[in-house]
XYZ file of C-alpha atoms in Angstrom:
92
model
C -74.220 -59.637 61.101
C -71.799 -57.604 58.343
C -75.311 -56.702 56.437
C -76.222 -54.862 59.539
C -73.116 -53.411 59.948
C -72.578 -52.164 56.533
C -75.810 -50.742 56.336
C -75.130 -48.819 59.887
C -71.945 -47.865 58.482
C -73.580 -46.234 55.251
C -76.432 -44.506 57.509
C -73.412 -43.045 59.980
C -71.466 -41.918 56.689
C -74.384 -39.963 54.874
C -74.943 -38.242 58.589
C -71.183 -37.535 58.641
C -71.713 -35.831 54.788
C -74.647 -33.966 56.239
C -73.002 -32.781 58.936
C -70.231 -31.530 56.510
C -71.616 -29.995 53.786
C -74.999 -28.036 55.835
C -74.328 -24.473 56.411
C -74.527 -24.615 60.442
C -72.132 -27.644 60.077
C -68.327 -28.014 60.474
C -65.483 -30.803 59.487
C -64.878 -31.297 63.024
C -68.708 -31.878 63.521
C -68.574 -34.559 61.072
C -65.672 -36.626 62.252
C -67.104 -36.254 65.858
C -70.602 -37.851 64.126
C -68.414 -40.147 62.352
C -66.966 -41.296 65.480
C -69.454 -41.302 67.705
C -72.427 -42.593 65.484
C -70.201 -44.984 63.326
C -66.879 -45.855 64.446
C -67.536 -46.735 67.965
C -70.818 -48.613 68.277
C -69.797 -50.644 65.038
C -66.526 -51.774 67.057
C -68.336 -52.490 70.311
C -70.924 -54.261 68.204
C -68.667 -56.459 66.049
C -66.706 -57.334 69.673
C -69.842 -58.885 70.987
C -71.035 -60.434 68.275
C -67.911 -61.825 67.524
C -67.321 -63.417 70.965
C -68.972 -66.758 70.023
C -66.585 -67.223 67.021
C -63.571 -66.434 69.054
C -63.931 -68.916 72.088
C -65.159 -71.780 69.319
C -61.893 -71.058 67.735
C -59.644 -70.947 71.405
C -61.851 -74.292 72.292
C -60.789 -75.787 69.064
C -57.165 -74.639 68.902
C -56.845 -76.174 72.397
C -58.497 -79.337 71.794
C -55.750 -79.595 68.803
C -52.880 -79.286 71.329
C -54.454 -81.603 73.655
C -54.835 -84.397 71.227
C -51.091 -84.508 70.072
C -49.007 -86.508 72.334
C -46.322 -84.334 73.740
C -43.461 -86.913 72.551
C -44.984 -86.059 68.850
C -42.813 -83.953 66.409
C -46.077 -82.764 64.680
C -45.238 -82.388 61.360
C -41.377 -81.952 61.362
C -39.398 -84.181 58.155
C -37.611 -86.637 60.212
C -33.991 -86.003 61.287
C -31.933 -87.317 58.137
C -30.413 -86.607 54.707
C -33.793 -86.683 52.647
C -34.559 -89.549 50.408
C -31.615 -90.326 47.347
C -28.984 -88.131 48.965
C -25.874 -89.381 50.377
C -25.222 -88.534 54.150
C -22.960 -85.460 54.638
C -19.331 -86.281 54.900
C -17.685 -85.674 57.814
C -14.150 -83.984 57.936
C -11.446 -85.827 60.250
């Protein structure tokens, strides 16, 4: 999927240039070929290509968080001075 992307990106760039350095051409010509050959339809693209990826990922996250009791700290130390240390002192 990126091949085809980068390679559409390079194509939409060198028509951008074109657009910019011809004699009937303008700057404003080339970002609006930039934009509208390049930017956009690579975003759409990689949006709906990348929808797969994205709800394995939510399915997966939420499997996670359904598998871990709710009682569970997860991966919190346990309450305590840690190992070798004496408790705090309280004042009176």
């Amino acid at each position: 999927m990126y091949l085809v992307a980068i390679a559409w990106a390079y194509v939409a760039l060198m028509m951008a240039a074109a657009e910019a350095v011809s004699p009937q051409g303008s700057l404003f010509g080339a970002f609006v070929t930039l934009l509208l050959y390049g930017v956009l339809p690579l975003g759409l693209l990689t949006y709906i290509l990348g929808t797969p990826g994205r709800k394995r990922r939510r399915r997966a996250a939420e499997l996670a968080a359904a598998s871990t009791p709710e009682g569970d700290a997860g991966s919190h130390a346990a309450p305590g001075p840690p190992e070798g240390l004496a408790p705090e002192r309280e004042e009176k």
